[in-house]
Amino acid sequence: AAGTVPRRRPPSSDMGRGLSLLLLPLALLAALARAEGGTAAAEEVQIEVLHLPDACSPKSKKGDLLNAHYDGFLASDGSKFYCSRTQNEGHPKWFVLGVGQVIKGLDIAMMNMCPGEKRKVTIPPSLAYGQQGYAQGKIPPNATLIFEIELYAVNKGPRSVEAFNQIDKDGDKKLSELEISQYLKEEFARDGKKRHPSAHDEILADIFKKNDHDRDGFISAKEYNVYQHDEL
């Protein structure tokens, strides 16, 4: 369906605090086909700022958690192939910038953008869906895309220093099973969603399975900081 074009799966509208964003590895969009040839200019994302707030801070950077609405159009005929306002009960989309959760062109187009800013961006095929296109999303081969974007929020991303330190209660730069267990309990209480009693243990086990690469029973700063946008 067209609604899945910029993302592979609909994000949560829960202020981006979902456990899947904070701890579980994010499902990255599959590698996009790159169009061959073309001039250097044709490979660039063209950005037109439609509105810039007087107070433009903070500016987005790789690893930040963004909240935005965007509409997508085919440059060839102006037809709309995507509208975020028709998805997820009209809630703006949450995603982490610069890690492949959206097409490469959008990751580039939304850098250094501040809350309240509006942009119109033109994305070449090589930074979108390339020579293959994306039939499911009604994107033809070699399609240049246009997005109109309105950014609402720029937050510290799920793998930031702040997020790590919030969980690391004893400050030893590694996350124990007890620390993450306590964090899960706090998150469950905060969002108020009903869960099966076994959910806590299942999520805790999954976190260690996917993040504790050296199997030492702790998640180190290096193991946690998969986006490498901050120094721990």
JSON list of C-alpha atoms in Angstrom, two decimals:
[
{"chain": "A", "resi": 1, "resn": "ALA", "atom": "CA", "xyz": [0.00, 0.00, 0.00]},
{"chain": "A", "resi": 2, "resn": "ALA", "atom": "CA", "xyz": [1.10, 3.55, -0.63]},
{"chain": "A", "resi": 3, "resn": "GLY", "atom": "CA", "xyz": [1.04, 4.24, 3.08]},
{"chain": "A", "resi": 4, "resn": "THR", "atom": "CA", "xyz": [4.18, 2.17, 3.64]},
{"chain": "A", "resi": 5, "resn": "VAL", "atom": "CA", "xyz": [6.43, 3.99, 1.23]},
{"chain": "A", "resi": 6, "resn": "PRO", "atom": "CA", "xyz": [8.65, 6.19, 3.43]},
{"chain": "A", "resi": 7, "resn": "ARG", "atom": "CA", "xyz": [8.77, 3.61, 6.24]},
{"chain": "A", "resi": 8, "resn": "ARG", "atom": "CA", "xyz": [8.57, -0.12, 6.36]},
{"chain": "A", "resi": 9, "resn": "ARG", "atom": "CA", "xyz": [6.28, -0.13, 9.37]},
{"chain": "A", "resi": 10, "resn": "PRO", "atom": "CA", "xyz": [4.05, 2.49, 11.02]},
{"chain": "A", "resi": 11, "resn": "PRO", "atom": "CA", "xyz": [5.77, 4.09, 14.02]},
{"chain": "A", "resi": 12, "resn": "SER", "atom": "CA", "xyz": [4.25, 4.65, 17.41]},
{"chain": "A", "resi": 13, "resn": "SER", "atom": "CA", "xyz": [2.51, 7.90, 18.22]},
{"chain": "A", "resi": 14, "resn": "ASP", "atom": "CA", "xyz": [3.51, 7.47, 21.85]},
{"chain": "A", "resi": 15, "resn": "MET", "atom": "CA", "xyz": [6.06, 10.34, 21.87]},
{"chain": "A", "resi": 16, "resn": "GLY", "atom": "CA", "xyz": [8.69, 7.96, 20.63]},
{"chain": "A", "resi": 17, "resn": "ARG", "atom": "CA", "xyz": [9.19, 6.39, 24.04]},
{"chain": "A", "resi": 18, "resn": "GLY", "atom": "CA", "xyz": [8.29, 2.87, 22.86]},
{"chain": "A", "resi": 19, "resn": "LEU", "atom": "CA", "xyz": [10.58, 0.14, 24.04]},
{"chain": "A", "resi": 20, "resn": "SER", "atom": "CA", "xyz": [11.26, -0.96, 20.50]},
{"chain": "A", "resi": 21, "resn": "LEU", "atom": "CA", "xyz": [12.83, 2.44, 19.83]},
{"chain": "A", "resi": 22, "resn": "LEU", "atom": "CA", "xyz": [14.66, 2.82, 23.11]},
{"chain": "A", "resi": 23, "resn": "LEU", "atom": "CA", "xyz": [16.24, -0.60, 23.37]},
{"chain": "A", "resi": 24, "resn": "LEU", "atom": "CA", "xyz": [15.34, -3.10, 20.70]},
{"chain": "A", "resi": 25, "resn": "PRO", "atom": "CA", "xyz": [17.23, -2.93, 17.40]},
{"chain": "A", "resi": 26, "resn": "LEU", "atom": "CA", "xyz": [15.33, -1.01, 14.76]},
{"chain": "A", "resi": 27, "resn": "ALA", "atom": "CA", "xyz": [14.37, -2.72, 11.55]},
{"chain": "A", "resi": 28, "resn": "LEU", "atom": "CA", "xyz": [16.24, -0.78, 8.89]},
{"chain": "A", "resi": 29, "resn": "LEU", "atom": "CA", "xyz": [14.81, -0.25, 5.46]},
{"chain": "A", "resi": 30, "resn": "ALA", "atom": "CA", "xyz": [16.27, -2.67, 2.91]},
{"chain": "A", "resi": 31, "resn": "ALA", "atom": "CA", "xyz": [19.20, -1.38, 0.87]},
{"chain": "A", "resi": 32, "resn": "LEU", "atom": "CA", "xyz": [17.89, 0.85, -1.88]},
{"chain": "A", "resi": 33, "resn": "ALA", "atom": "CA", "xyz": [18.77, 0.38, -5.52]},
{"chain": "A", "resi": 34, "resn": "ARG", "atom": "CA", "xyz": [21.19, 3.01, -6.77]},
{"chain": "A", "resi": 35, "resn": "ALA", "atom": "CA", "xyz": [20.72, 4.47, -10.23]},
{"chain": "A", "resi": 36, "resn": "GLU", "atom": "CA", "xyz": [23.89, 4.35, -12.29]},
{"chain": "A", "resi": 37, "resn": "GLY", "atom": "CA", "xyz": [25.39, 7.29, -14.12]},
{"chain": "A", "resi": 38, "resn": "GLY", "atom": "CA", "xyz": [24.05, 10.86, -14.10]},
{"chain": "A", "resi": 39, "resn": "THR", "atom": "CA", "xyz": [25.77, 14.11, -13.20]},
{"chain": "A", "resi": 40, "resn": "ALA", "atom": "CA", "xyz": [26.83, 15.06, -9.71]},
{"chain": "A", "resi": 41, "resn": "ALA", "atom": "CA", "xyz": [24.09, 17.68, -9.56]},
{"chain": "A", "resi": 42, "resn": "ALA", "atom": "CA", "xyz": [21.47, 15.04, -10.33]},
{"chain": "A", "resi": 43, "resn": "GLU", "atom": "CA", "xyz": [22.61, 13.06, -7.28]},
{"chain": "A", "resi": 44, "resn": "GLU", "atom": "CA", "xyz": [21.90, 15.85, -4.81]},
{"chain": "A", "resi": 45, "resn": "VAL", "atom": "CA", "xyz": [18.81, 16.47, -2.71]},
{"chain": "A", "resi": 46, "resn": "GLN", "atom": "CA", "xyz": [17.35, 19.88, -3.49]},
{"chain": "A", "resi": 47, "resn": "ILE", "atom": "CA", "xyz": [15.97, 21.65, -0.43]},
{"chain": "A", "resi": 48, "resn": "GLU", "atom": "CA", "xyz": [13.59, 24.61, -0.43]},
{"chain": "A", "resi": 49, "resn": "VAL", "atom": "CA", "xyz": [12.75, 26.08, 2.98]},
{"chain": "A", "resi": 50, "resn": "LEU", "atom": "CA", "xyz": [9.09, 27.08, 2.98]},
{"chain": "A", "resi": 51, "resn": "HIS", "atom": "CA", "xyz": [8.94, 28.31, 6.58]},
{"chain": "A", "resi": 52, "resn": "LEU", "atom": "CA", "xyz": [11.65, 28.92, 9.17]},
{"chain": "A", "resi": 53, "resn": "PRO", "atom": "CA", "xyz": [10.66, 29.77, 12.77]},
{"chain": "A", "resi": 54, "resn": "ASP", "atom": "CA", "xyz": [12.27, 32.80, 14.44]},
{"chain": "A", "resi": 55, "resn": "ALA", "atom": "CA", "xyz": [13.59, 30.50, 17.15]},
{"chain": "A", "resi": 56, "resn": "CYS", "atom": "CA", "xyz": [15.21, 27.68, 15.18]},
{"chain": "A", "resi": 57, "resn": "SER", "atom": "CA", "xyz": [16.54, 25.33, 17.83]},
{"chain": "A", "resi": 58, "resn": "PRO", "atom": "CA", "xyz": [17.46, 22.56, 18.27]},
{"chain": "A", "resi": 59, "resn": "LYS", "atom": "CA", "xyz": [18.56, 21.57, 14.79]},
{"chain": "A", "resi": 60, "resn": "SER", "atom": "CA", "xyz": [18.28, 17.92, 13.83]},
{"chain": "A", "resi": 61, "resn": "LYS", "atom": "CA", "xyz": [21.32, 15.67, 13.51]},
{"chain": "A", "resi": 62, "resn": "LYS", "atom": "CA", "xyz": [22.00, 12.01, 12.91]},
{"chain": "A", "resi": 63, "resn": "GLY", "atom": "CA", "xyz": [20.54, 9.84, 15.64]},
{"chain": "A", "resi": 64, "resn": "ASP", "atom": "CA", "xyz": [17.88, 12.33, 16.75]},
{"chain": "A", "resi": 65, "resn": "LEU", "atom": "CA", "xyz": [14.29, 11.19, 17.15]},
{"chain": "A", "resi": 66, "resn": "LEU", "atom": "CA", "xyz": [12.08, 13.31, 14.86]},
{"chain": "A", "resi": 67, "resn": "ASN", "atom": "CA", "xyz": [8.33, 13.81, 14.71]},
{"chain": "A", "resi": 68, "resn": "ALA", "atom": "CA", "xyz": [7.02, 15.02, 11.36]},
{"chain": "A", "resi": 69, "resn": "HIS", "atom": "CA", "xyz": [4.30, 14.95, 8.76]},
{"chain": "A", "resi": 70, "resn": "TYR", "atom": "CA", "xyz": [5.19, 14.58, 5.10]},
{"chain": "A", "resi": 71, "resn": "ASP", "atom": "CA", "xyz": [3.45, 14.20, 1.76]},
{"chain": "A", "resi": 72, "resn": "GLY", "atom": "CA", "xyz": [5.13, 12.51, -1.20]},
{"chain": "A", "resi": 73, "resn": "PHE", "atom": "CA", "xyz": [4.64, 13.34, -4.89]},
{"chain": "A", "resi": 74, "resn": "LEU", "atom": "CA", "xyz": [6.02, 12.08, -8.18]},
{"chain": "A", "resi": 75, "resn": "ALA", "atom": "CA", "xyz": [7.99, 14.86, -9.83]},
{"chain": "A", "resi": 76, "resn": "SER", "atom": "CA", "xyz": [6.97, 13.60, -13.28]},
{"chain": "A", "resi": 77, "resn": "ASP", "atom": "CA", "xyz": [3.26, 14.39, -12.98]},
{"chain": "A", "resi": 78, "resn": "GLY", "atom": "CA", "xyz": [2.74, 15.78, -9.47]},
{"chain": "A", "resi": 79, "resn": "SER", "atom": "CA", "xyz": [0.61, 12.84, -8.36]},
{"chain": "A", "resi": 80, "resn": "LYS", "atom": "CA", "xyz": [0.59, 12.13, -4.63]},
{"chain": "A", "resi": 81, "resn": "PHE", "atom": "CA", "xyz": [1.75, 8.65, -3.64]},
{"chain": "A", "resi": 82, "resn": "TYR", "atom": "CA", "xyz": [1.96, 9.13, 0.13]},
{"chain": "A", "resi": 83, "resn": "CYS", "atom": "CA", "xyz": [0.33, 11.21, 2.86]},
{"chain": "A", "resi": 84, "resn": "SER", "atom": "CA", "xyz": [1.35, 10.65, 6.48]},
{"chain": "A", "resi": 85, "resn": "ARG", "atom": "CA", "xyz": [-1.82, 12.37, 7.70]},
{"chain": "A", "resi": 86, "resn": "THR", "atom": "CA", "xyz": [-3.91, 9.49, 6.42]},
{"chain": "A", "resi": 87, "resn": "GLN", "atom": "CA", "xyz": [-1.88, 6.93, 8.37]},
{"chain": "A", "resi": 88, "resn": "ASN", "atom": "CA", "xyz": [-1.93, 5.98, 12.07]},
{"chain": "A", "resi": 89, "resn": "GLU", "atom": "CA", "xyz": [-5.07, 8.05, 12.78]},
{"chain": "A", "resi": 90, "resn": "GLY", "atom": "CA", "xyz": [-3.35, 11.14, 11.46]},
{"chain": "A", "resi": 91, "resn": "HIS", "atom": "CA", "xyz": [-0.55, 11.18, 14.02]},
{"chain": "A", "resi": 92, "resn": "PRO", "atom": "CA", "xyz": [2.80, 12.60, 12.88]},
{"chain": "A", "resi": 93, "resn": "LYS", "atom": "CA", "xyz": [5.49, 10.03, 12.21]},
{"chain": "A", "resi": 94, "resn": "TRP", "atom": "CA", "xyz": [8.32, 9.24, 14.63]},
{"chain": "A", "resi": 95, "resn": "PHE", "atom": "CA", "xyz": [11.64, 8.01, 13.27]},
{"chain": "A", "resi": 96, "resn": "VAL", "atom": "CA", "xyz": [15.35, 8.16, 14.02]},
{"chain": "A", "resi": 97, "resn": "LEU", "atom": "CA", "xyz": [17.22, 10.36, 11.56]},
{"chain": "A", "resi": 98, "resn": "GLY", "atom": "CA", "xyz": [20.16, 9.14, 9.54]},
{"chain": "A", "resi": 99, "resn": "VAL", "atom": "CA", "xyz": [19.98, 5.41, 10.27]},
{"chain": "A", "resi": 100, "resn": "GLY", "atom": "CA", "xyz": [17.97, 4.15, 7.28]},
{"chain": "A", "resi": 101, "resn": "GLN", "atom": "CA", "xyz": [14.46, 4.13, 8.73]},
{"chain": "A", "resi": 102, "resn": "VAL", "atom": "CA", "xyz": [13.39, 6.30, 5.81]},
{"chain": "A", "resi": 103, "resn": "ILE", "atom": "CA", "xyz": [14.76, 6.53, 2.28]},
{"chain": "A", "resi": 104, "resn": "LYS", "atom": "CA", "xyz": [18.26, 7.97, 1.98]},
{"chain": "A", "resi": 105, "resn": "GLY", "atom": "CA", "xyz": [17.02, 11.19, 0.41]},
{"chain": "A", "resi": 106, "resn": "LEU", "atom": "CA", "xyz": [14.77, 11.95, 3.39]},
{"chain": "A", "resi": 107, "resn": "ASP", "atom": "CA", "xyz": [17.61, 11.22, 5.82]},
{"chain": "A", "resi": 108, "resn": "ILE", "atom": "CA", "xyz": [19.64, 13.85, 3.97]},
{"chain": "A", "resi": 109, "resn": "ALA", "atom": "CA", "xyz": [16.76, 16.30, 3.47]},
{"chain": "A", "resi": 110, "resn": "MET", "atom": "CA", "xyz": [15.86, 16.49, 7.16]},
{"chain": "A", "resi": 111, "resn": "MET", "atom": "CA", "xyz": [19.31, 17.19, 8.57]},
{"chain": "A", "resi": 112, "resn": "ASN", "atom": "CA", "xyz": [19.78, 20.57, 10.32]},
{"chain": "A", "resi": 113, "resn": "MET", "atom": "CA", "xyz": [16.03, 21.10, 10.46]},
{"chain": "A", "resi": 114, "resn": "CYS", "atom": "CA", "xyz": [14.32, 22.69, 13.47]},
{"chain": "A", "resi": 115, "resn": "PRO", "atom": "CA", "xyz": [10.87, 22.24, 15.05]},
{"chain": "A", "resi": 116, "resn": "GLY", "atom": "CA", "xyz": [8.24, 24.21, 13.17]},
{"chain": "A", "resi": 117, "resn": "GLU", "atom": "CA", "xyz": [10.28, 24.31, 9.98]},
{"chain": "A", "resi": 118, "resn": "LYS", "atom": "CA", "xyz": [8.68, 23.37, 6.66]},
{"chain": "A", "resi": 119, "resn": "ARG", "atom": "CA", "xyz": [10.60, 22.18, 3.63]},
{"chain": "A", "resi": 120, "resn": "LYS", "atom": "CA", "xyz": [9.93, 21.10, 0.08]},
{"chain": "A", "resi": 121, "resn": "VAL", "atom": "CA", "xyz": [12.59, 18.66, -1.06]},
{"chain": "A", "resi": 122, "resn": "THR", "atom": "CA", "xyz": [13.35, 17.01, -4.38]},
{"chain": "A", "resi": 123, "resn": "ILE", "atom": "CA", "xyz": [15.03, 13.61, -4.20]},
{"chain": "A", "resi": 124, "resn": "PRO", "atom": "CA", "xyz": [16.72, 11.98, -7.21]},
{"chain": "A", "resi": 125, "resn": "PRO", "atom": "CA", "xyz": [16.12, 8.28, -7.98]},
{"chain": "A", "resi": 126, "resn": "SER", "atom": "CA", "xyz": [19.56, 7.28, -6.70]},
{"chain": "A", "resi": 127, "resn": "LEU", "atom": "CA", "xyz": [18.59, 8.51, -3.22]},
{"chain": "A", "resi": 128, "resn": "ALA", "atom": "CA", "xyz": [15.09, 7.04, -3.39]},
{"chain": "A", "resi": 129, "resn": "TYR", "atom": "CA", "xyz": [14.09, 3.81, -5.15]},
{"chain": "A", "resi": 130, "resn": "GLY", "atom": "CA", "xyz": [16.54, 3.83, -8.05]},
{"chain": "A", "resi": 131, "resn": "GLN", "atom": "CA", "xyz": [16.15, 1.89, -11.26]},
{"chain": "A", "resi": 132, "resn": "GLN", "atom": "CA", "xyz": [13.93, -0.71, -9.65]},
{"chain": "A", "resi": 133, "resn": "GLY", "atom": "CA", "xyz": [11.28, 1.66, -8.33]},
{"chain": "A", "resi": 134, "resn": "TYR", "atom": "CA", "xyz": [8.83, 0.41, -5.72]},
{"chain": "A", "resi": 135, "resn": "ALA", "atom": "CA", "xyz": [5.73, -1.06, -7.33]},
{"chain": "A", "resi": 136, "resn": "GLN", "atom": "CA", "xyz": [3.95, -1.66, -4.03]},
{"chain": "A", "resi": 137, "resn": "GLY", "atom": "CA", "xyz": [4.19, 2.04, -3.26]},
{"chain": "A", "resi": 138, "resn": "LYS", "atom": "CA", "xyz": [3.33, 3.07, -6.82]},
{"chain": "A", "resi": 139, "resn": "ILE", "atom": "CA", "xyz": [6.85, 4.39, -7.42]},
{"chain": "A", "resi": 140, "resn": "PRO", "atom": "CA", "xyz": [7.97, 3.77, -11.02]},
{"chain": "A", "resi": 141, "resn": "PRO", "atom": "CA", "xyz": [11.58, 3.07, -11.99]},
{"chain": "A", "resi": 142, "resn": "ASN", "atom": "CA", "xyz": [13.95, 6.06, -12.06]},
{"chain": "A", "resi": 143, "resn": "ALA", "atom": "CA", "xyz": [11.43, 8.27, -10.29]},
{"chain": "A", "resi": 144, "resn": "THR", "atom": "CA", "xyz": [12.37, 11.65, -8.86]},
{"chain": "A", "resi": 145, "resn": "LEU", "atom": "CA", "xyz": [10.36, 12.28, -5.70]},
{"chain": "A", "resi": 146, "resn": "ILE", "atom": "CA", "xyz": [9.13, 15.46, -4.05]},
{"chain": "A", "resi": 147, "resn": "PHE", "atom": "CA", "xyz": [8.27, 15.64, -0.36]},
{"chain": "A", "resi": 148, "resn": "GLU", "atom": "CA", "xyz": [6.62, 18.45, 1.56]},
{"chain": "A", "resi": 149, "resn": "ILE", "atom": "CA", "xyz": [7.74, 18.12, 5.18]},
{"chain": "A", "resi": 150, "resn": "GLU", "atom": "CA", "xyz": [6.62, 19.77, 8.41]},
{"chain": "A", "resi": 151, "resn": "LEU", "atom": "CA", "xyz": [8.81, 19.00, 11.43]},
{"chain": "A", "resi": 152, "resn": "TYR", "atom": "CA", "xyz": [7.22, 19.12, 14.87]},
{"chain": "A", "resi": 153, "resn": "ALA", "atom": "CA", "xyz": [9.83, 17.86, 17.31]},
{"chain": "A", "resi": 154, "resn": "VAL", "atom": "CA", "xyz": [13.55, 17.08, 17.59]},
{"chain": "A", "resi": 155, "resn": "ASN", "atom": "CA", "xyz": [14.40, 14.84, 20.55]},
{"chain": "A", "resi": 156, "resn": "LYS", "atom": "CA", "xyz": [17.47, 13.01, 21.75]},
{"chain": "A", "resi": 157, "resn": "GLY", "atom": "CA", "xyz": [17.52, 9.68, 19.98]},
{"chain": "A", "resi": 158, "resn": "PRO", "atom": "CA", "xyz": [17.11, 6.24, 21.58]},
{"chain": "A", "resi": 159, "resn": "ARG", "atom": "CA", "xyz": [20.81, 5.46, 21.54]},
{"chain": "A", "resi": 160, "resn": "SER", "atom": "CA", "xyz": [22.03, 8.76, 22.95]},
{"chain": "A", "resi": 161, "resn": "VAL", "atom": "CA", "xyz": [24.33, 9.33, 25.92]},
{"chain": "A", "resi": 162, "resn": "GLU", "atom": "CA", "xyz": [21.36, 10.66, 27.87]},
{"chain": "A", "resi": 163, "resn": "ALA", "atom": "CA", "xyz": [19.32, 7.52, 27.28]},
{"chain": "A", "resi": 164, "resn": "PHE", "atom": "CA", "xyz": [22.22, 5.27, 28.28]},
{"chain": "A", "resi": 165, "resn": "ASN", "atom": "CA", "xyz": [22.92, 7.21, 31.47]},
{"chain": "A", "resi": 166, "resn": "GLN", "atom": "CA", "xyz": [19.24, 7.13, 32.38]},
{"chain": "A", "resi": 167, "resn": "ILE", "atom": "CA", "xyz": [19.39, 3.33, 32.52]},
{"chain": "A", "resi": 168, "resn": "ASP", "atom": "CA", "xyz": [22.93, 3.06, 33.94]},
{"chain": "A", "resi": 169, "resn": "LYS", "atom": "CA", "xyz": [21.98, 3.80, 37.57]},
{"chain": "A", "resi": 170, "resn": "ASP", "atom": "CA", "xyz": [25.39, 2.92, 39.07]},
{"chain": "A", "resi": 171, "resn": "GLY", "atom": "CA", "xyz": [27.35, 4.82, 36.42]},
{"chain": "A", "resi": 172, "resn": "ASP", "atom": "CA", "xyz": [29.70, 1.95, 35.55]},
{"chain": "A", "resi": 173, "resn": "LYS", "atom": "CA", "xyz": [29.20, 2.43, 31.79]},
{"chain": "A", "resi": 174, "resn": "LYS", "atom": "CA", "xyz": [27.52, -0.92, 31.31]},
{"chain": "A", "resi": 175, "resn": "LEU", "atom": "CA", "xyz": [23.91, -2.00, 31.65]},
{"chain": "A", "resi": 176, "resn": "SER", "atom": "CA", "xyz": [23.16, -4.94, 33.91]},
{"chain": "A", "resi": 177, "resn": "GLU", "atom": "CA", "xyz": [20.12, -7.18, 33.72]},
{"chain": "A", "resi": 178, "resn": "LEU", "atom": "CA", "xyz": [18.85, -5.59, 36.93]},
{"chain": "A", "resi": 179, "resn": "GLU", "atom": "CA", "xyz": [19.21, -2.06, 35.55]},
{"chain": "A", "resi": 180, "resn": "ILE", "atom": "CA", "xyz": [17.39, -2.87, 32.33]},
{"chain": "A", "resi": 181, "resn": "SER", "atom": "CA", "xyz": [14.73, -4.81, 34.21]},
{"chain": "A", "resi": 182, "resn": "GLN", "atom": "CA", "xyz": [14.06, -1.76, 36.38]},
{"chain": "A", "resi": 183, "resn": "TYR", "atom": "CA", "xyz": [13.98, 0.46, 33.32]},
{"chain": "A", "resi": 184, "resn": "LEU", "atom": "CA", "xyz": [11.41, -1.79, 31.66]},
{"chain": "A", "resi": 185, "resn": "LYS", "atom": "CA", "xyz": [9.22, -1.63, 34.76]},
{"chain": "A", "resi": 186, "resn": "GLU", "atom": "CA", "xyz": [9.41, 2.17, 34.73]},
{"chain": "A", "resi": 187, "resn": "GLU", "atom": "CA", "xyz": [8.55, 2.32, 31.04]},
{"chain": "A", "resi": 188, "resn": "PHE", "atom": "CA", "xyz": [5.63, -0.07, 31.46]},
{"chain": "A", "resi": 189, "resn": "ALA", "atom": "CA", "xyz": [4.27, 2.06, 34.31]},
{"chain": "A", "resi": 190, "resn": "ARG", "atom": "CA", "xyz": [4.78, 5.26, 32.31]},
{"chain": "A", "resi": 191, "resn": "ASP", "atom": "CA", "xyz": [2.90, 4.24, 29.15]},
{"chain": "A", "resi": 192, "resn": "GLY", "atom": "CA", "xyz": [0.11, 2.43, 31.05]},
{"chain": "A", "resi": 193, "resn": "LYS", "atom": "CA", "xyz": [-0.47, -0.19, 28.35]},
{"chain": "A", "resi": 194, "resn": "LYS", "atom": "CA", "xyz": [-1.82, -3.58, 29.30]},
{"chain": "A", "resi": 195, "resn": "ARG", "atom": "CA", "xyz": [0.68, -6.38, 28.79]},
{"chain": "A", "resi": 196, "resn": "HIS", "atom": "CA", "xyz": [0.80, -10.08, 29.50]},
{"chain": "A", "resi": 197, "resn": "PRO", "atom": "CA", "xyz": [2.75, -10.82, 32.72]},
{"chain": "A", "resi": 198, "resn": "SER", "atom": "CA", "xyz": [5.39, -12.65, 30.69]},
{"chain": "A", "resi": 199, "resn": "ALA", "atom": "CA", "xyz": [6.10, -9.60, 28.49]},
{"chain": "A", "resi": 200, "resn": "HIS", "atom": "CA", "xyz": [8.73, -8.18, 30.86]},
{"chain": "A", "resi": 201, "resn": "ASP", "atom": "CA", "xyz": [10.87, -11.33, 30.87]},
{"chain": "A", "resi": 202, "resn": "GLU", "atom": "CA", "xyz": [10.48, -11.88, 27.13]},
{"chain": "A", "resi": 203, "resn": "ILE", "atom": "CA", "xyz": [11.56, -8.33, 26.27]},
{"chain": "A", "resi": 204, "resn": "LEU", "atom": "CA", "xyz": [14.45, -8.45, 28.73]},
{"chain": "A", "resi": 205, "resn": "ALA", "atom": "CA", "xyz": [15.72, -11.71, 27.22]},
{"chain": "A", "resi": 206, "resn": "ASP", "atom": "CA", "xyz": [15.36, -10.31, 23.70]},
{"chain": "A", "resi": 207, "resn": "ILE", "atom": "CA", "xyz": [17.29, -7.16, 24.59]},
{"chain": "A", "resi": 208, "resn": "PHE", "atom": "CA", "xyz": [20.27, -9.18, 25.82]},
{"chain": "A", "resi": 209, "resn": "LYS", "atom": "CA", "xyz": [20.09, -11.61, 22.91]},
{"chain": "A", "resi": 210, "resn": "LYS", "atom": "CA", "xyz": [20.27, -8.79, 20.38]},
{"chain": "A", "resi": 211, "resn": "ASN", "atom": "CA", "xyz": [22.61, -6.37, 22.18]},
{"chain": "A", "resi": 212, "resn": "ASP", "atom": "CA", "xyz": [24.97, -8.35, 24.43]},
{"chain": "A", "resi": 213, "resn": "HIS", "atom": "CA", "xyz": [27.30, -9.35, 21.60]},
{"chain": "A", "resi": 214, "resn": "ASP", "atom": "CA", "xyz": [30.14, -10.66, 23.78]},
{"chain": "A", "resi": 215, "resn": "ARG", "atom": "CA", "xyz": [27.69, -12.54, 26.02]},
{"chain": "A", "resi": 216, "resn": "ASP", "atom": "CA", "xyz": [29.22, -11.25, 29.26]},
{"chain": "A", "resi": 217, "resn": "GLY", "atom": "CA", "xyz": [25.86, -10.54, 30.85]},
{"chain": "A", "resi": 218, "resn": "PHE", "atom": "CA", "xyz": [26.13, -6.78, 30.39]},
{"chain": "A", "resi": 219, "resn": "ILE", "atom": "CA", "xyz": [25.38, -4.34, 27.56]},
{"chain": "A", "resi": 220, "resn": "SER", "atom": "CA", "xyz": [28.41, -2.11, 27.24]},
{"chain": "A", "resi": 221, "resn": "ALA", "atom": "CA", "xyz": [28.37, 1.48, 26.07]},
{"chain": "A", "resi": 222, "resn": "LYS", "atom": "CA", "xyz": [29.82, 0.31, 22.75]},
{"chain": "A", "resi": 223, "resn": "GLU", "atom": "CA", "xyz": [27.19, -2.41, 22.33]},
{"chain": "A", "resi": 224, "resn": "TYR", "atom": "CA", "xyz": [24.41, 0.02, 23.20]},
{"chain": "A", "resi": 225, "resn": "ASN", "atom": "CA", "xyz": [25.56, 2.88, 21.03]},
{"chain": "A", "resi": 226, "resn": "VAL", "atom": "CA", "xyz": [24.80, 1.24, 17.70]},
{"chain": "A", "resi": 227, "resn": "TYR", "atom": "CA", "xyz": [24.22, 4.52, 15.87]},
{"chain": "A", "resi": 228, "resn": "GLN", "atom": "CA", "xyz": [27.61, 5.95, 16.90]},
{"chain": "A", "resi": 229, "resn": "HIS", "atom": "CA", "xyz": [26.40, 9.53, 16.89]},
{"chain": "A", "resi": 230, "resn": "ASP", "atom": "CA", "xyz": [27.60, 10.29, 20.43]},
{"chain": "A", "resi": 231, "resn": "GLU", "atom": "CA", "xyz": [30.72, 9.49, 22.38]},
{"chain": "A", "resi": 232, "resn": "LEU", "atom": "CA", "xyz": [30.18, 7.48, 25.55]}
]
